[in-house]
Short mmCIF file of C-alpha atoms and ligand atoms in Angstrom, two decimals:
data_model
loop_
_atom_site.label_atom_id
_atom_site.label_comp_id
_atom_site.label_asym_id
_atom_site.label_seq_id
_atom_site.Cartn_x
_atom_site.Cartn_y
_atom_site.Cartn_z
CA MET A 1 6.29 59.49 -0.29
CA ALA A 2 4.57 56.55 1.41
CA SER A 3 3.61 53.31 -0.34
CA LEU A 4 0.06 51.96 -0.03
CA LYS A 5 1.35 49.42 2.47
CA GLN A 6 2.88 52.15 4.63
CA ILE A 7 -0.38 54.11 4.48
CA LEU A 8 -2.33 51.04 5.57
CA ARG A 9 0.17 50.35 8.35
CA LYS A 10 -0.46 53.85 9.65
CA GLN A 11 -4.24 53.44 9.37
CA ALA A 12 -4.36 49.96 10.92
CA PRO A 13 -4.46 50.99 14.63
CA GLN A 14 -7.22 53.56 13.94
CA ARG A 15 -9.28 51.05 11.99
CA ARG A 16 -8.99 48.49 14.79
CA GLU A 17 -9.77 51.06 17.47
CA ARG A 18 -12.85 52.24 15.58
CA VAL A 19 -14.24 48.70 15.43
CA ARG A 20 -13.30 47.96 19.04
CA ARG A 21 -15.11 51.08 20.22
CA ILE A 22 -18.30 50.50 18.23
CA VAL A 23 -18.52 46.90 19.43
CA GLU A 24 -17.83 47.92 23.03
CA GLU A 25 -20.27 50.84 23.07
CA ARG A 26 -23.06 49.61 20.77
CA GLY A 27 -22.35 45.89 20.47
CA GLN A 28 -25.80 44.88 21.76
CA ASP A 29 -27.78 47.10 19.35
CA VAL A 30 -29.86 45.12 16.84
CA LEU A 31 -29.03 45.56 13.15
CA ALA A 32 -31.62 43.19 11.68
CA GLN A 33 -34.18 40.55 12.46
CA ILE A 34 -34.51 37.52 10.24
CA SER A 35 -37.82 36.09 9.12
CA VAL A 36 -38.41 32.48 8.21
CA ALA A 37 -38.88 33.55 4.59
CA GLN A 38 -35.48 35.25 4.64
CA ALA A 39 -33.83 32.16 6.14
CA TYR A 40 -35.17 30.12 3.23
CA GLY A 41 -34.76 32.98 0.77
CA GLY A 42 -31.02 33.48 0.50
CA LEU A 43 -30.96 35.99 3.41
CA ARG A 44 -32.18 38.67 0.99
CA GLY A 45 -32.35 42.05 2.72
CA VAL A 46 -30.71 40.92 5.98
CA ARG A 47 -28.15 43.50 7.14
CA ALA A 48 -25.64 41.07 8.56
CA LEU A 49 -22.28 41.96 7.01
CA VAL A 50 -19.92 44.88 7.38
CA CYS A 51 -18.04 46.04 4.28
CA ASP A 52 -15.70 49.03 4.42
CA THR A 53 -14.77 49.20 0.73
CA SER A 54 -18.13 50.07 -0.86
CA GLU A 55 -21.92 50.02 -0.57
CA VAL A 56 -24.68 49.26 -3.05
CA ASP A 57 -27.56 51.70 -2.87
CA PRO A 58 -30.84 50.40 -4.40
CA THR A 59 -31.18 53.43 -6.69
CA ARG A 60 -27.73 55.02 -6.87
CA GLY A 61 -25.85 51.74 -7.32
CA LEU A 62 -22.22 51.26 -6.35
CA ILE A 63 -20.90 53.89 -3.94
CA VAL A 64 -17.16 54.01 -3.23
CA ALA A 65 -15.84 56.32 -0.52
CA GLY A 66 -19.16 58.17 -0.58
CA ARG A 67 -19.05 58.73 -4.36
CA PRO A 68 -21.22 57.01 -6.99
CA ILE A 69 -19.15 54.91 -9.38
CA THR A 70 -20.16 57.11 -12.31
CA GLU A 71 -18.12 59.94 -10.75
CA LEU A 72 -15.09 57.66 -10.67
CA SER A 73 -15.50 56.00 -14.06
CA ASP A 74 -12.64 57.97 -15.65
CA ARG A 75 -10.21 56.66 -13.05
CA LEU A 76 -7.89 53.70 -13.60
CA PRO A 77 -8.73 50.36 -11.97
CA GLU A 78 -5.53 50.52 -9.90
CA GLU A 79 -6.58 53.95 -8.62
CA LEU A 80 -9.83 52.33 -7.49
CA PHE A 81 -7.86 49.59 -5.73
CA PHE A 82 -5.94 52.27 -3.84
CA LEU A 83 -9.18 54.11 -3.02
CA LEU A 84 -10.92 50.93 -1.81
CA CYS A 85 -7.98 50.10 0.47
CA ALA A 86 -6.98 53.52 1.75
CA GLY A 87 -10.29 55.41 1.54
CA ARG A 88 -8.80 58.11 -0.69
CA LEU A 89 -7.46 58.36 -4.24
CA PRO A 90 -3.71 58.18 -4.75
CA THR A 91 -1.58 61.17 -5.67
CA THR A 92 0.17 60.94 -9.03
CA ALA A 93 3.35 59.80 -7.31
CA GLU A 94 1.53 57.20 -5.19
CA LEU A 95 -0.20 55.85 -8.28
CA HIS A 96 3.11 55.62 -10.10
CA THR A 97 4.67 53.70 -7.19
CA LEU A 98 1.77 51.26 -7.11
CA GLN A 99 1.93 50.76 -10.90
CA GLN A 100 5.66 50.09 -10.74
CA ASP A 101 5.17 47.60 -7.94
CA LEU A 102 2.44 45.79 -9.90
CA GLY A 103 4.62 45.81 -13.02
CA ARG A 104 7.46 44.13 -11.11
CA ARG A 105 5.13 41.36 -9.93
CA ALA A 106 3.15 40.78 -13.14
CA ALA A 107 5.03 37.85 -14.73
CA LEU A 108 3.74 34.34 -14.01
CA PRO A 109 6.12 31.77 -12.52
CA ASP A 110 7.32 29.36 -15.23
CA ASP A 111 5.42 26.34 -13.96
CA ILE A 112 1.90 27.85 -14.02
CA LEU A 113 1.13 27.64 -17.74
CA PRO A 114 1.94 23.91 -17.90
CA VAL A 115 -0.67 23.38 -15.17
CA LEU A 116 -3.29 25.04 -17.40
CA ALA A 117 -2.11 23.21 -20.50
CA ALA A 118 -2.62 19.89 -18.70
CA TRP A 119 -6.34 20.56 -18.30
CA PRO A 120 -8.88 19.26 -20.85
CA THR A 121 -8.78 21.68 -23.78
CA GLU A 122 -12.51 22.34 -23.73
CA SER A 123 -12.53 23.46 -20.07
CA HIS A 124 -14.42 26.67 -19.44
CA PRO A 125 -12.02 29.64 -19.00
CA MET A 126 -13.44 30.28 -15.51
CA ARG A 127 -12.43 26.77 -14.45
CA LEU A 128 -8.92 27.43 -15.78
CA PHE A 129 -8.84 30.81 -14.05
CA ALA A 130 -9.64 29.22 -10.68
CA VAL A 131 -7.11 26.44 -11.25
CA GLY A 132 -4.42 28.97 -12.19
CA VAL A 133 -5.11 31.02 -9.06
CA LEU A 134 -4.90 27.91 -6.86
CA ALA A 135 -1.61 26.96 -8.51
CA LEU A 136 -0.21 30.47 -7.90
CA GLY A 137 -1.07 30.04 -4.22
CA ARG A 138 1.98 27.87 -3.73
CA ASP A 139 3.90 31.15 -3.25
CA SER A 140 1.58 32.56 -0.55
CA HIS A 141 3.42 34.87 1.85
CA PHE A 142 0.49 34.72 4.23
CA ALA A 143 0.47 30.91 4.46
CA ARG A 144 4.21 30.95 5.13
CA GLY A 145 3.94 33.72 7.74
CA TYR A 146 1.11 31.93 9.51
CA ALA A 147 3.01 28.64 9.57
CA GLU A 148 6.00 30.47 11.07
CA GLY A 149 3.85 31.77 13.93
CA LEU A 150 3.43 35.43 12.95
CA PRO A 151 1.55 37.51 15.59
CA LYS A 152 -2.15 38.03 14.76
CA ASP A 153 -1.90 41.83 14.40
CA ASP A 154 0.71 41.33 11.67
CA TYR A 155 -1.25 38.81 9.57
CA TRP A 156 -2.40 41.46 7.17
CA GLU A 157 1.15 42.39 6.09
CA PRO A 158 2.12 39.16 4.29
CA LEU A 159 -1.52 38.93 3.14
CA PHE A 160 -1.08 42.34 1.51
CA GLU A 161 1.95 40.98 -0.37
CA ASP A 162 -0.24 38.12 -1.67
CA VAL A 163 -2.92 40.62 -2.63
CA LEU A 164 -0.47 42.72 -4.65
CA ASP A 165 0.96 39.58 -6.30
CA LEU A 166 -2.55 38.50 -7.22
CA LEU A 167 -3.62 41.91 -8.46
CA ALA A 168 -0.50 42.06 -10.63
CA ARG A 169 -0.76 38.52 -11.98
CA LEU A 170 -4.49 38.03 -12.52
CA PRO A 171 -4.49 39.99 -15.83
CA THR A 172 -1.44 38.01 -17.01
CA LEU A 173 -3.14 34.76 -16.07
CA ALA A 174 -6.50 35.72 -17.61
CA ALA A 175 -4.90 36.80 -20.88
CA ALA A 176 -2.74 33.66 -21.03
CA ILE A 177 -5.88 31.54 -20.54
CA TYR A 178 -7.51 33.36 -23.44
CA ARG A 179 -4.58 32.73 -25.76
CA LEU A 180 -4.06 29.09 -24.76
CA ARG A 181 -7.72 28.13 -24.62
CA PHE A 182 -8.67 29.68 -27.95
CA GLY A 183 -5.52 28.88 -29.95
CA LYS A 184 -4.33 32.50 -30.22
CA GLY A 185 -0.63 31.64 -29.93
CA SER A 186 1.81 31.90 -27.06
CA PRO A 187 0.97 34.11 -24.08
CA ILE A 188 2.20 37.70 -24.38
CA GLU A 189 4.59 38.95 -21.70
CA PRO A 190 3.42 41.80 -19.42
CA ASP A 191 4.53 45.25 -20.57
CA ARG A 192 5.54 47.38 -17.57
CA GLY A 193 5.00 50.58 -19.47
CA ARG A 194 1.22 50.16 -19.57
CA ASP A 195 -1.42 50.69 -16.92
CA TRP A 196 -3.21 47.64 -15.46
CA ALA A 197 -6.17 47.62 -17.86
CA ALA A 198 -4.21 48.58 -20.99
CA GLY A 199 -1.68 45.89 -20.06
CA PHE A 200 -4.46 43.31 -19.96
CA ALA A 201 -5.82 44.48 -23.34
CA HIS A 202 -2.28 44.24 -24.74
CA MET A 203 -1.71 40.71 -23.40
CA LEU A 204 -4.96 39.50 -24.98
CA GLY A 205 -3.27 40.31 -28.29
CA ILE A 206 -6.34 41.83 -29.93
CA PRO A 207 -5.36 44.49 -32.49
CA ASP A 208 -6.15 47.94 -31.09
CA PRO A 209 -4.97 50.50 -33.65
CA THR A 210 -6.92 53.42 -32.14
CA GLY A 211 -6.46 52.55 -28.47
CA ALA A 212 -10.25 52.35 -28.04
CA PHE A 213 -10.14 48.74 -26.81
CA ALA A 214 -7.71 49.72 -24.03
CA GLU A 215 -9.99 52.66 -23.24
CA LEU A 216 -12.98 50.31 -22.98
CA MET A 217 -10.98 47.95 -20.79
CA ARG A 218 -10.16 50.77 -18.35
CA LEU A 219 -13.82 51.71 -18.03
CA TYR A 220 -14.99 48.08 -17.91
CA LEU A 221 -12.52 47.07 -15.20
CA THR A 222 -13.11 50.24 -13.17
CA VAL A 223 -16.89 50.32 -12.99
CA GLN A 224 -17.27 46.66 -11.96
CA CYS A 225 -14.44 46.72 -9.39
CA ASP A 226 -16.50 46.20 -6.23
CA HIS A 227 -20.13 45.72 -5.17
CA GLY A 228 -20.34 45.52 -1.38
CA ALA A 229 -19.88 42.20 0.40
CA GLY A 230 -23.29 40.56 0.04
CA ASP A 231 -23.14 38.85 -3.34
CA VAL A 232 -22.05 35.29 -3.97
CA SER A 233 -18.44 35.95 -4.93
CA ALA A 234 -17.78 38.40 -2.08
CA ASN A 235 -19.50 36.09 0.38
CA ALA A 236 -17.50 33.09 -0.77
CA CYS A 237 -14.25 35.05 -0.69
CA HIS A 238 -14.93 36.37 2.78
CA ALA A 239 -16.06 33.03 4.21
CA VAL A 240 -12.98 31.20 2.96
CA ALA A 241 -10.55 33.92 4.10
CA SER A 242 -12.21 34.09 7.51
CA ALA A 243 -10.85 30.60 8.26
CA LEU A 244 -7.40 32.09 7.53
CA ALA A 245 -7.03 30.23 4.24
CA ASP A 246 -4.67 32.30 2.09
CA PRO A 247 -6.00 34.86 -0.43
CA TYR A 248 -5.44 32.46 -3.34
CA TYR A 249 -7.98 30.02 -1.92
CA ALA A 250 -10.34 32.92 -1.19
CA ILE A 251 -10.12 34.35 -4.70
CA ALA A 252 -10.49 30.88 -6.24
CA ALA A 253 -13.70 30.47 -4.20
CA ALA A 254 -14.92 33.85 -5.44
CA LEU A 255 -14.22 32.80 -9.03
CA ALA A 256 -16.21 29.62 -8.51
CA GLY A 257 -19.14 31.78 -7.40
CA GLN A 258 -18.76 34.16 -10.34
CA ALA A 259 -19.06 31.15 -12.66
CA GLY A 260 -22.78 30.79 -11.88
CA PRO A 261 -25.29 31.98 -14.52
CA LEU A 262 -27.19 34.09 -11.97
CA HIS A 263 -23.95 35.94 -11.15
CA GLY A 264 -20.87 36.57 -13.34
CA LEU A 265 -21.75 34.04 -16.03
CA ALA A 266 -24.71 36.26 -16.92
CA SER A 267 -22.38 38.32 -19.13
CA GLN A 268 -21.75 35.25 -21.29
CA GLU A 269 -25.43 34.31 -21.22
CA VAL A 270 -26.39 37.77 -22.45
CA MET A 271 -24.28 37.21 -25.54
CA ARG A 272 -26.08 33.93 -26.20
CA PHE A 273 -29.41 35.72 -25.78
CA VAL A 274 -28.48 38.65 -28.03
CA CYS A 275 -26.90 36.45 -30.73
CA GLY A 276 -30.01 34.25 -30.69
CA ILE A 277 -32.13 37.33 -31.41
CA ARG A 278 -29.88 38.40 -34.27
CA GLU A 279 -30.02 34.92 -35.78
CA ARG A 280 -33.80 34.60 -35.46
CA PHE A 281 -34.50 37.93 -37.14
CA GLY A 282 -31.46 38.16 -39.42
CA GLY A 283 -30.41 41.43 -37.76
CA VAL A 284 -31.90 43.98 -35.40
CA PRO A 285 -35.58 43.15 -34.76
CA LYS A 286 -38.46 45.57 -34.35
CA ASP A 287 -39.68 46.16 -30.78
CA GLU A 288 -42.66 43.84 -31.28
CA GLN A 289 -40.46 41.01 -32.53
CA LEU A 290 -38.06 41.45 -29.64
CA ARG A 291 -40.93 41.48 -27.14
CA ALA A 292 -42.32 38.22 -28.59
CA TYR A 293 -38.88 36.58 -28.52
CA ALA A 294 -38.22 37.57 -24.90
CA LYS A 295 -41.73 36.47 -23.88
CA GLU A 296 -41.12 33.06 -25.41
CA TRP A 297 -37.80 32.90 -23.57
CA LEU A 298 -39.50 33.70 -20.26
CA GLU A 299 -42.31 31.23 -20.91
CA ALA A 300 -39.69 28.51 -21.41
CA GLY A 301 -38.85 29.10 -17.73
CA ARG A 302 -35.56 30.93 -18.34
CA VAL A 303 -34.36 34.15 -16.74
CA ILE A 304 -33.52 37.04 -19.04
CA PRO A 305 -29.80 37.44 -18.49
CA GLY A 306 -28.54 40.92 -17.73
CA TYR A 307 -31.82 42.03 -16.09
CA GLY A 308 -32.75 42.16 -12.43
CA HIS A 309 -30.72 42.45 -9.27
CA ALA A 310 -30.99 41.36 -5.67
CA VAL A 311 -30.33 44.87 -4.31
CA LEU A 312 -30.68 47.41 -7.14
CA ARG A 313 -34.11 48.82 -7.89
CA ALA A 314 -33.16 51.03 -10.84
CA THR A 315 -31.02 50.76 -13.96
CA ASP A 316 -27.53 49.78 -12.85
CA PRO A 317 -25.26 52.86 -13.18
CA ARG A 318 -22.52 50.49 -14.36
CA PHE A 319 -24.85 49.60 -17.26
CA THR A 320 -25.36 53.29 -17.97
CA ALA A 321 -21.61 54.02 -18.03
CA LEU A 322 -20.90 51.10 -20.38
CA HIS A 323 -23.94 51.81 -22.51
CA ASP A 324 -22.82 55.43 -22.93
CA PHE A 325 -19.45 54.15 -24.11
CA GLY A 326 -21.20 51.93 -26.66
CA ARG A 327 -23.33 54.84 -27.85
CA SER A 328 -20.24 56.87 -28.58
CA HIS A 329 -18.00 54.08 -29.93
CA CYS A 330 -20.20 51.51 -31.67
CA PRO A 331 -23.75 52.86 -32.19
CA ASP A 332 -24.05 51.01 -35.52
CA ASP A 333 -23.00 47.60 -34.26
CA PRO A 334 -26.10 45.35 -34.65
CA LEU A 335 -25.46 43.54 -31.36
CA PHE A 336 -25.18 46.85 -29.52
CA GLN A 337 -28.38 47.98 -31.23
CA ILE A 338 -30.17 44.85 -30.00
CA VAL A 339 -28.99 45.57 -26.45
CA ASP A 340 -30.13 49.15 -26.82
CA ARG A 341 -33.54 48.09 -28.10
CA ALA A 342 -33.89 45.44 -25.39
CA ARG A 343 -33.46 48.02 -22.62
CA GLY A 344 -36.57 49.74 -23.95
CA VAL A 345 -38.63 46.54 -24.21
CA ILE A 346 -37.62 44.10 -21.49
CA PRO A 347 -38.31 46.13 -18.33
CA GLN A 348 -42.01 46.40 -19.25
CA LEU A 349 -42.13 42.71 -20.10
CA LEU A 350 -40.66 41.82 -16.69
CA ARG A 351 -43.08 44.22 -14.99
CA ASP A 352 -45.99 42.49 -16.78
CA ASP A 353 -44.59 39.10 -15.76
CA GLY A 354 -44.75 40.42 -12.21
CA ARG A 355 -42.10 38.30 -10.53
CA ALA A 356 -38.81 40.19 -10.74
CA SER A 357 -38.33 42.81 -8.02
CA ASN A 358 -36.14 44.82 -10.39
CA PRO A 359 -36.93 44.79 -14.13
CA TYR A 360 -33.97 46.98 -15.16
CA PRO A 361 -30.69 46.10 -16.88
CA ASN A 362 -27.56 45.35 -14.86
CA ALA A 363 -23.94 45.76 -16.02
CA ASP A 364 -23.89 42.34 -17.69
CA ALA A 365 -26.63 43.39 -20.14
CA VAL A 366 -24.15 45.41 -22.21
CA SER A 367 -20.59 44.58 -21.15
CA GLY A 368 -20.15 41.58 -23.47
CA VAL A 369 -21.28 43.23 -26.70
CA LEU A 370 -18.69 45.96 -26.17
CA LEU A 371 -15.89 43.40 -25.81
CA HIS A 372 -17.29 41.62 -28.87
CA HIS A 373 -17.28 44.83 -30.88
CA PHE A 374 -13.55 45.33 -30.33
CA GLY A 375 -12.68 41.75 -31.31
CA LEU A 376 -13.00 39.70 -28.13
CA ARG A 377 -15.47 37.29 -29.68
CA GLU A 378 -15.19 34.30 -27.34
CA ALA A 379 -18.13 34.86 -24.97
CA SER A 380 -16.89 32.33 -22.42
CA LEU A 381 -14.07 34.76 -21.61
CA TYR A 382 -16.50 37.50 -20.58
CA THR A 383 -16.98 36.13 -17.08
CA VAL A 384 -13.21 36.04 -16.69
CA CYS A 385 -13.17 39.77 -17.52
CA VAL A 386 -15.97 40.48 -15.01
CA ALA A 387 -14.14 38.44 -12.37
CA LEU A 388 -10.88 40.22 -13.11
CA SER A 389 -12.55 43.54 -12.44
CA ARG A 390 -14.27 42.29 -9.32
CA SER A 391 -11.03 40.89 -7.93
CA ILE A 392 -9.94 44.49 -7.31
CA GLY A 393 -12.62 45.00 -4.68
CA LEU A 394 -12.37 41.50 -3.25
CA LEU A 395 -8.63 41.86 -2.75
CA ALA A 396 -9.18 45.20 -1.02
CA GLN A 397 -11.86 43.61 1.18
CA LEU A 398 -9.43 40.83 2.15
CA VAL A 399 -6.87 43.42 3.28
CA LEU A 400 -9.29 45.53 5.31
CA ASN A 401 -10.89 42.49 6.93
CA ARG A 402 -7.53 41.12 7.97
CA ILE A 403 -6.48 44.48 9.41
CA ILE A 404 -9.52 44.47 11.68
CA ALA A 405 -9.06 40.72 12.31
CA THR A 406 -12.53 39.65 11.17
CA PRO A 407 -13.22 36.37 12.97
CA ILE A 408 -14.13 33.08 11.36
CA LEU A 409 -17.60 33.24 9.83
CA ARG A 410 -19.99 30.91 11.61
CA PRO A 411 -23.72 31.61 11.57
CA THR A 412 -25.96 28.99 13.13
CA SER A 413 -28.10 26.70 10.97
CA VAL A 414 -31.42 25.14 11.85
CA SER A 415 -33.30 22.18 10.35
CA THR A 416 -36.81 22.45 8.89
CA GLU A 417 -37.92 20.01 11.55
CA ARG A 418 -36.50 22.23 14.29
CA LEU A 419 -38.11 25.29 12.73
CA GLU A 420 -41.50 23.59 12.59
CA SER A 421 -41.20 22.55 16.18
CA ASP A 422 -40.05 26.04 17.31
CA LEU A 423 -42.95 27.58 15.39
CA GLY A 424 -45.39 25.19 17.07
CA ARG A 425 -46.45 23.45 13.85
N1 HAX B 1 -35.68 37.21 -15.84
C1 HAX B 1 -36.70 36.43 -15.45
N2 HAX B 1 -37.07 36.29 -14.18
C2 HAX B 1 -36.42 37.01 -13.28
C3 HAX B 1 -35.41 37.90 -13.62
C4 HAX B 1 -35.02 37.98 -14.96
N3 HAX B 1 -34.00 38.73 -15.37
N4 HAX B 1 -34.95 38.48 -12.49
C5 HAX B 1 -35.65 37.98 -11.48
N5 HAX B 1 -36.55 37.08 -11.94
C6 HAX B 1 -37.45 36.23 -11.19
C7 HAX B 1 -36.62 35.33 -10.29
O1 HAX B 1 -36.11 34.20 -11.01
C8 HAX B 1 -37.61 34.97 -9.23
O2 HAX B 1 -38.46 33.99 -9.76
P1 HAX B 1 -39.10 32.84 -8.85
O3 HAX B 1 -39.92 33.57 -7.83
O4 HAX B 1 -39.89 32.04 -9.81
O5 HAX B 1 -37.95 32.10 -8.24
C9 HAX B 1 -38.38 36.25 -9.07
O6 HAX B 1 -38.20 36.99 -10.28
C10 HAX B 1 -37.96 37.11 -7.92
O7 HAX B 1 -36.57 37.38 -8.03
P2 HAX B 1 -35.97 38.73 -7.47
O8 HAX B 1 -36.27 38.81 -6.02
O9 HAX B 1 -36.35 39.87 -8.34
O10 HAX B 1 -34.42 38.53 -7.74
P3 HAX B 1 -33.36 37.71 -6.89
O11 HAX B 1 -32.79 38.61 -5.87
O12 HAX B 1 -33.91 36.41 -6.44
O13 HAX B 1 -32.28 37.40 -8.00
C11 HAX B 1 -30.94 37.87 -9.87
C12 HAX B 1 -31.48 38.40 -8.55
C13 HAX B 1 -29.87 38.82 -10.36
C14 HAX B 1 -30.28 36.49 -9.61
C15 HAX B 1 -32.10 37.75 -10.88
O14 HAX B 1 -32.62 39.03 -11.14
C16 HAX B 1 -31.68 37.08 -12.18
O15 HAX B 1 -31.68 35.84 -12.25
N6 HAX B 1 -31.31 37.89 -13.24
C17 HAX B 1 -30.83 37.34 -14.48
C18 HAX B 1 -29.39 36.88 -14.34
C19 HAX B 1 -28.46 38.06 -14.20
O16 HAX B 1 -28.50 39.03 -14.95
N7 HAX B 1 -27.55 37.95 -13.23
C20 HAX B 1 -26.48 38.97 -13.03
C21 HAX B 1 -26.77 39.90 -11.87
C22 HAX B 1 -25.65 40.89 -11.65
C23 HAX B 1 -24.42 40.14 -11.19
O17 HAX B 1 -24.36 39.55 -10.14
N8 HAX B 1 -23.39 40.16 -11.99
O18 HAX B 1 -22.23 39.49 -11.71
#
């Protein structure tokens, strides 16, 4: 039975040949034109990147290997990693091999936690997460292989070792950050007998007598595992790796992007928004009260966190999957009820406001209240959880891009002065 690495080794020549042929035969075909508004507008809608792990469809949401994520939501995150890399789900034996490999790599080197402990105690967990990843990068196989003059076609092999090390250690690191940062006691050692998500739930140390928290974690980490290559974290990751910086630098860059309130930090901001509503009304408000609160929020010039998306034009299926979980596991939780009520009120409010292209909830609108329900109360850890999930797809993207030897990213920039002159103004 072949390991994932052996499968990828077998696929590598076909993947390269496929790209070589399409560039040779259709390389001059035009994929997109760029307007001035798009150049100033964050390149929204410009088809300029290739991503072979997943696509985001405006109405169907995340599609992996041709299947909507809702069809894959009962799979384990590590199965999704295998799928994103190899293009097919693992057999039971292949999954077991991958899990064993991850288990062997999961412990952190002894000198990583002191690095975190040396940081100011009030640092945001995302800052600590990025610092921890950079510190782990000292052991990069890719950086060593490159320095030793490895041939270009082989770059992906030591990079894949880094990717597996990262995939194995990110949950350990994230959980250790939680325990250190919030005074929960010493970090808990990885338990090789658990799957990736249940292992993370275990290392957080939150009591889980029924196993429902681990169940949530599997769903949570699976449905947010990838989202194409166009968003800030994927872009940052890809750009950094394209200069052949090792995967630790690339993932640290992605984490820095996730830390923005318009991206991964939205999950923390949603909790602030929802808790503010509960405080104002002493519980779950009526629709009218919620509408007035959200209107006030908008009028203060703030975005409503957890709503809108640059690509989606319908309710995010990841929201639906997580919301369904909440409906069956915590329908009476007041914070969940506020989220539930908000999804009925806010889209119309955003439509009336008229600016947002998509008034519907995204995954961040509900993910935090579920974590909160099961005892993960520190909202600043929520972005770490989102980023942990997303690292699955980003790590897979790093592998596939290195197999096809994606070149250094280097679009051309132009000054406003030059634009004005070119446009005859
Ligand atoms: N609340 C208020 N206004 C919103 C809005 C929202 N939820 N969503 C969009 N808008 C506004 C934008 O701020 C923009 O206003 P201006 O013209 O005044 O600048 C206008 O509507 C047009 O924006 P858009 O084209 O619909 O959306 P963008 O592609 O520019 O931005 C965002 C997409 C996700 C950043 C945006 O919808 C937003 O800020 N949402 C709230 C934050 C959030 O939930 N982010 C998480 C997204 C999912 C994710 O990446 N998770 O990691």
